[in-house]
Short mmCIF file of C-alpha atoms in Angstrom, two decimals:
data_model
loop_
_atom_site.label_atom_id
_atom_site.label_comp_id
_atom_site.label_asym_id
_atom_site.label_seq_id
_atom_site.Cartn_x
_atom_site.Cartn_y
_atom_site.Cartn_z
CA MET A 8 -13.94 -14.68 -2.86
CA THR A 9 -15.40 -17.19 -5.26
CA GLY A 10 -13.67 -20.24 -6.91
CA MET A 11 -10.78 -20.50 -4.65
CA SER A 12 -8.30 -23.24 -5.65
CA THR A 13 -4.71 -24.48 -4.73
CA PRO A 14 -2.79 -25.32 -7.77
CA SER A 15 0.79 -26.70 -7.70
CA SER A 16 2.65 -23.69 -8.90
CA VAL A 17 3.08 -20.28 -7.21
CA PRO A 18 4.34 -17.00 -8.77
CA PRO A 19 7.76 -15.74 -7.84
CA ARG A 20 7.84 -14.45 -4.36
CA ALA A 21 9.22 -11.09 -5.45
CA LEU A 22 5.66 -10.17 -6.54
CA PHE A 23 4.57 -9.91 -2.96
CA ALA A 24 7.79 -9.08 -1.05
CA GLY A 25 7.26 -6.04 1.17
CA LEU A 26 3.96 -5.37 -0.64
CA ILE A 27 1.86 -4.88 2.66
CA ASP A 28 2.80 -1.98 4.96
CA ASP A 29 1.64 -2.52 8.57
CA ALA A 30 -1.18 0.02 9.36
CA ALA A 31 -2.43 -1.72 12.48
CA VAL A 32 -2.83 1.46 14.51
CA PHE A 33 -5.01 3.12 11.96
CA PRO A 34 -8.60 2.59 11.38
CA PRO A 35 -10.46 0.24 10.96
CA GLY A 36 -7.82 -1.85 12.98
CA ASN A 37 -7.21 0.79 15.67
CA PHE A 38 -4.65 -1.66 17.55
CA PRO A 39 -2.91 -0.07 20.59
CA LEU A 40 0.71 0.51 19.66
CA ASP A 41 2.04 -2.11 22.04
CA GLU A 42 -0.19 -4.58 20.57
CA ALA A 43 0.86 -3.57 17.08
CA ILE A 44 4.48 -3.86 17.97
CA SER A 45 4.03 -7.27 19.71
CA ARG A 46 2.38 -8.67 16.56
CA ARG A 47 5.31 -7.66 14.56
CA VAL A 48 7.66 -9.27 16.94
CA GLU A 49 5.68 -12.47 16.66
CA ARG A 50 5.97 -12.42 12.85
CA ARG A 51 9.89 -11.72 12.89
CA GLY A 52 11.69 -14.77 11.57
CA SER A 53 8.32 -16.34 10.30
CA SER A 54 8.05 -17.53 6.74
CA ILE A 55 5.65 -14.60 5.90
CA SER A 56 7.68 -11.82 7.48
CA ASP A 57 9.32 -10.96 3.95
CA LEU A 58 5.79 -9.92 2.79
CA VAL A 59 5.39 -7.22 5.33
CA GLY A 60 6.73 -3.66 5.17
CA PRO A 61 7.41 -0.96 7.91
CA LEU A 62 5.02 0.01 10.73
CA LEU A 63 2.89 3.03 9.78
CA LEU A 64 2.57 5.47 12.49
CA PRO A 65 1.08 8.99 13.02
CA PRO A 66 3.43 11.50 14.40
CA THR A 67 1.59 11.44 17.74
CA LEU A 68 2.74 7.80 18.37
CA VAL A 69 6.32 8.09 17.44
CA SER A 70 7.66 9.33 20.63
CA GLU A 71 6.07 6.38 22.49
CA ALA A 72 7.41 3.99 19.94
CA VAL A 73 11.13 5.12 20.27
CA ALA A 74 10.68 5.17 24.11
CA GLY A 75 10.12 1.32 23.98
CA SER A 76 12.84 -1.23 24.03
CA THR A 77 11.70 -3.08 20.85
CA PRO A 78 13.35 -1.73 17.76
CA VAL A 79 10.82 -0.63 15.13
CA THR A 80 11.21 0.34 11.46
CA VAL A 81 8.57 3.10 10.97
CA SER A 82 7.10 5.20 8.21
CA VAL A 83 5.57 8.30 9.63
CA VAL A 84 2.14 9.16 8.17
CA GLY A 85 0.73 12.73 8.17
CA ARG A 86 -2.81 13.13 7.19
CA SER A 87 -4.33 16.50 6.23
CA ASP A 88 -4.65 17.65 9.94
CA VAL A 89 -0.75 17.22 10.48
CA THR A 90 1.51 20.00 9.66
CA LEU A 91 4.85 19.45 7.95
CA ASP A 92 6.81 20.56 11.00
CA GLN A 93 4.86 18.02 13.11
CA LEU A 94 5.72 15.35 10.53
CA LEU A 95 9.49 16.25 10.33
CA THR A 96 9.76 16.46 14.14
CA ALA A 97 8.50 13.00 14.65
CA ALA A 98 10.64 11.68 11.86
CA GLN A 99 13.73 13.21 13.37
CA LEU A 100 12.96 11.37 16.69
CA LEU A 101 13.44 8.04 14.68
CA VAL A 102 16.50 9.11 13.07
CA ASP A 103 18.14 10.06 16.44
CA ALA A 104 16.92 6.99 18.42
CA ASP A 105 19.20 4.05 18.82
CA GLY A 106 17.86 0.83 17.36
CA HIS A 107 15.03 2.43 15.49
CA SER A 108 14.83 3.46 11.82
CA LEU A 109 12.99 5.74 9.65
CA ALA A 110 11.79 3.96 6.56
CA GLY A 111 9.78 6.81 4.93
CA LEU A 112 7.46 9.86 5.12
CA GLU A 113 3.87 10.11 3.90
CA LEU A 114 2.01 13.39 3.62
CA THR A 115 -0.84 15.06 1.96
CA TYR A 116 0.06 17.20 -1.19
CA SER A 117 0.76 20.92 -0.46
CA PRO A 118 3.01 23.34 -2.33
CA ASP A 119 5.72 22.90 0.20
CA TRP A 120 5.76 19.11 0.13
CA ARG A 121 9.60 19.16 -1.10
CA ALA A 122 10.67 20.07 2.60
CA ALA A 123 9.96 16.35 3.47
CA LEU A 124 12.90 15.30 1.15
CA GLU A 125 15.44 16.67 3.59
CA LEU A 126 15.68 13.51 5.62
CA GLY A 127 16.71 11.54 2.55
CA VAL A 128 14.05 8.77 2.88
CA PRO A 129 11.27 7.89 0.41
CA VAL A 130 8.38 10.41 0.41
CA ALA A 131 4.96 9.31 -0.50
CA VAL A 132 2.68 12.30 -1.30
CA GLU A 133 -1.01 11.75 -1.25
CA VAL A 134 -3.12 13.18 -3.90
CA THR A 135 -6.92 13.14 -4.62
CA PRO A 136 -8.14 11.47 -7.77
CA GLU A 137 -8.55 14.96 -9.35
CA GLN A 138 -5.02 15.96 -8.55
CA ALA A 139 -3.69 12.71 -9.93
CA VAL A 140 -4.45 13.88 -13.53
CA ASP A 141 -3.61 17.59 -12.84
CA GLU A 142 -0.66 19.83 -11.91
CA PRO A 143 -0.02 18.23 -8.46
CA MET A 144 0.98 14.95 -10.05
CA ALA A 145 3.21 16.72 -12.51
CA ASP A 146 4.61 18.70 -9.64
CA LEU A 147 5.72 15.34 -7.98
CA ALA A 148 7.11 14.07 -11.24
CA SER A 149 9.01 17.24 -11.90
CA GLU A 150 11.27 16.52 -8.98
CA GLY A 151 12.76 13.60 -11.04
CA SER A 152 13.71 11.60 -7.89
CA GLU A 153 13.21 7.98 -7.11
CA GLN A 154 12.73 9.20 -3.58
CA VAL A 155 9.21 10.49 -4.50
CA ARG A 156 6.15 8.37 -4.72
CA ALA A 157 2.56 9.30 -5.46
CA LYS A 158 -0.11 8.00 -3.10
CA LEU A 159 -3.77 7.53 -3.39
CA ARG A 160 -6.40 6.69 -0.83
CA THR A 161 -8.38 3.54 -2.09
CA GLY A 162 -10.60 3.03 1.08
CA SER A 163 -13.50 5.21 2.26
CA THR A 164 -13.41 7.67 5.08
CA PRO A 165 -16.19 9.78 6.69
CA SER A 166 -15.48 12.50 4.04
CA ASN A 167 -14.35 10.52 1.03
CA ALA A 168 -15.79 7.54 -0.89
CA VAL A 169 -13.89 4.67 -2.38
CA PRO A 170 -12.66 5.97 -5.78
CA SER A 171 -14.12 4.59 -8.94
CA ALA A 172 -12.31 2.07 -10.90
CA SER A 173 -11.80 4.62 -13.62
CA ALA A 174 -10.26 7.18 -11.15
CA LEU A 175 -7.91 4.34 -9.75
CA GLY A 176 -6.91 3.38 -13.28
CA GLY A 177 -6.37 6.96 -14.13
CA PHE A 178 -4.03 7.29 -11.17
CA ILE A 179 -2.02 4.30 -12.07
CA ALA A 180 -1.72 5.51 -15.74
CA SER A 181 -0.71 9.01 -14.72
CA ALA A 182 1.86 7.85 -12.06
CA THR A 183 3.44 5.35 -14.44
CA GLY A 184 3.28 7.65 -17.40
CA GLN A 185 5.23 10.25 -15.49
CA GLY A 186 7.82 7.82 -14.25
CA LEU A 187 6.44 7.85 -10.66
CA SER A 188 6.10 4.83 -8.42
CA PHE A 189 3.11 4.74 -6.14
CA LYS A 190 1.55 3.42 -3.08
CA LEU A 191 -2.11 3.10 -1.99
CA THR A 192 -3.80 3.24 1.46
CA GLY A 193 -7.12 2.01 2.74
CA GLY A 194 -9.49 -0.48 1.54
CA LEU A 195 -7.27 -3.06 0.08
CA HIS A 196 -7.88 -5.68 2.80
CA ARG A 197 -8.50 -8.77 0.30
CA ALA A 198 -6.76 -10.11 -2.63
CA VAL A 199 -9.51 -9.88 -5.22
CA SER A 200 -12.09 -6.93 -5.76
CA HIS A 201 -15.39 -7.49 -4.15
CA ARG A 202 -18.34 -5.73 -2.48
CA THR A 203 -18.61 -5.78 1.25
CA SER A 204 -21.76 -6.97 3.02
CA THR A 205 -22.92 -4.61 5.58
CA ALA A 206 -26.08 -3.42 7.05
CA ASP A 207 -25.90 -0.12 5.18
CA GLY A 208 -25.61 -1.94 1.79
CA GLY A 209 -21.84 -2.27 1.70
CA GLU A 210 -19.28 -0.88 -0.76
CA ASP A 211 -17.19 -1.90 -3.60
CA GLN A 212 -13.54 -2.51 -2.54
CA PHE A 213 -10.48 -3.27 -4.76
CA GLY A 214 -8.31 -6.25 -4.52
CA PHE A 215 -4.52 -5.76 -4.33
CA LEU A 216 -4.10 -8.56 -6.94
CA ASN A 217 -6.33 -6.53 -9.24
CA VAL A 218 -4.18 -3.58 -8.81
CA LEU A 219 -0.93 -5.47 -9.56
CA LEU A 220 -2.53 -6.85 -12.77
CA ALA A 221 -3.93 -3.44 -13.78
CA THR A 222 -0.49 -1.88 -13.34
CA ASP A 223 0.99 -4.78 -15.42
CA GLN A 224 -1.34 -3.90 -18.23
CA ILE A 225 -0.84 -0.29 -18.23
CA LEU A 226 2.96 -0.89 -18.22
CA ARG A 227 2.63 -3.09 -21.30
CA GLY A 228 0.79 -0.46 -23.24
CA SER A 229 -2.78 -1.31 -22.58
CA SER A 230 -5.56 1.24 -22.30
CA THR A 231 -6.78 2.60 -19.12
CA ALA A 232 -10.04 1.01 -19.94
CA GLN A 233 -8.48 -2.39 -20.14
CA ALA A 234 -6.94 -1.75 -16.71
CA VAL A 235 -10.26 -0.76 -15.37
CA THR A 236 -11.80 -4.14 -16.48
CA LEU A 237 -9.23 -5.83 -14.43
CA LEU A 238 -9.80 -3.54 -11.46
CA GLU A 239 -13.54 -4.56 -11.63
CA GLN A 240 -12.87 -8.28 -12.08
CA ARG A 241 -14.35 -10.35 -9.12
CA ASP A 242 -13.58 -13.91 -10.05
CA SER A 243 -10.79 -15.11 -7.94
CA ASP A 244 -9.95 -17.94 -10.24
CA VAL A 245 -9.55 -15.54 -13.27
CA ILE A 246 -7.45 -13.21 -11.12
CA ALA A 247 -5.23 -15.99 -9.63
CA GLY A 248 -4.69 -17.38 -13.14
CA LEU A 249 -3.59 -14.20 -14.53
CA VAL A 250 -1.22 -13.60 -11.52
CA ARG A 251 0.50 -16.94 -12.26
CA GLU A 252 1.24 -15.72 -15.85
CA LEU A 253 3.51 -13.00 -14.59
CA ASP A 254 7.09 -13.64 -15.15
CA ASP A 255 10.20 -12.18 -13.52
CA PRO A 256 10.58 -9.23 -15.87
CA ARG A 257 7.01 -8.21 -15.62
CA ILE A 258 7.02 -8.66 -11.77
CA ALA A 259 10.05 -6.40 -11.56
CA SER A 260 8.37 -3.77 -13.67
CA VAL A 261 5.18 -3.96 -11.81
CA ARG A 262 6.77 -3.72 -8.22
CA ASN A 263 8.97 -0.92 -9.46
CA ALA A 264 5.75 0.98 -10.14
CA PHE A 265 3.40 -0.29 -7.49
CA HIS A 266 5.53 -0.10 -4.27
CA SER A 267 3.12 -1.16 -1.41
CA TYR A 268 -0.01 -0.51 0.27
CA GLY A 269 -1.17 0.06 3.93
CA CYS A 270 -3.34 -2.53 5.51
CA CYS A 271 -4.56 -2.53 9.13
CA ASP A 272 -4.34 -6.29 9.49
CA VAL A 273 -1.60 -7.64 7.33
CA LEU A 274 -2.61 -11.23 7.89
CA ASP A 275 -5.88 -10.74 5.99
CA PRO A 276 -4.29 -10.42 2.56
CA ILE A 277 -1.72 -13.06 3.39
CA HIS A 278 -4.52 -15.65 4.23
CA ASP A 279 -5.93 -14.76 0.87
CA LEU A 280 -2.69 -15.45 -0.84
CA SER A 281 -2.63 -18.85 0.88
CA ASP A 282 -6.23 -19.68 0.01
CA LEU A 283 -5.45 -18.87 -3.52
CA GLY A 284 -2.35 -21.00 -3.60
CA LEU A 285 -0.20 -18.00 -4.66
CA ILE A 286 2.29 -18.54 -1.66
CA GLU A 287 3.68 -21.69 -0.49
CA GLU A 288 2.48 -21.40 3.14
CA ASN A 289 -0.65 -23.21 3.95
CA LEU A 290 -2.16 -20.85 6.77
#
């Protein structure tokens, strides 16, 4: 990031509380489950623990997690290769296990997605950028339940590129316009949008602060094009300054819309917040 600074004021903590879901076992982190859990134990009681959400696990790791003695709060994540029955079976293990808890379910959109609502926890349904402005998003909104969230993948995979800023802005506008909260997954490792530097030329990645600000703009009636400009902004001083302008009502509105995002190493974005002077901790 460019132009890091540490001014005296920090935004209200509520802006970042529970924002970063712990996706340590997923790529590119790929932490073994026991290490992912031990890292969570180390953070318990620390001053940054309030910034981190539940542990995200695929169904295949849930039985191992509940067999351990360390209580875990888990959201079970089913990708496209996971059936709904597999997802619900793993989730039920958490419901039935003493000391452990089920925080939510995440699944790829399909016509029978409503079956995931039966456990009474929040359900995040992943759509593609194309589905975000089509019938699948309207289908999610038609349930009319705060239990339902829309989800978009913002990181690249072998079969999918990082969505464009226009696609992400369109997703945010579609979700908020239909009364849906949303979460994101993949790619949001850093606070401010940037381009990675790798041997193959790198790729553009969004910053989670850019997403918070773009969401605020859309909720305040700005155009999607204005939100896209914010998503593409790479000057960290500009982004940090705009974040400091958010007051309590705007923060509450933004976080009601943008619930959380999954990150494979939750300390990376927290270090960015510290470096930018947006949290009190000097990490």
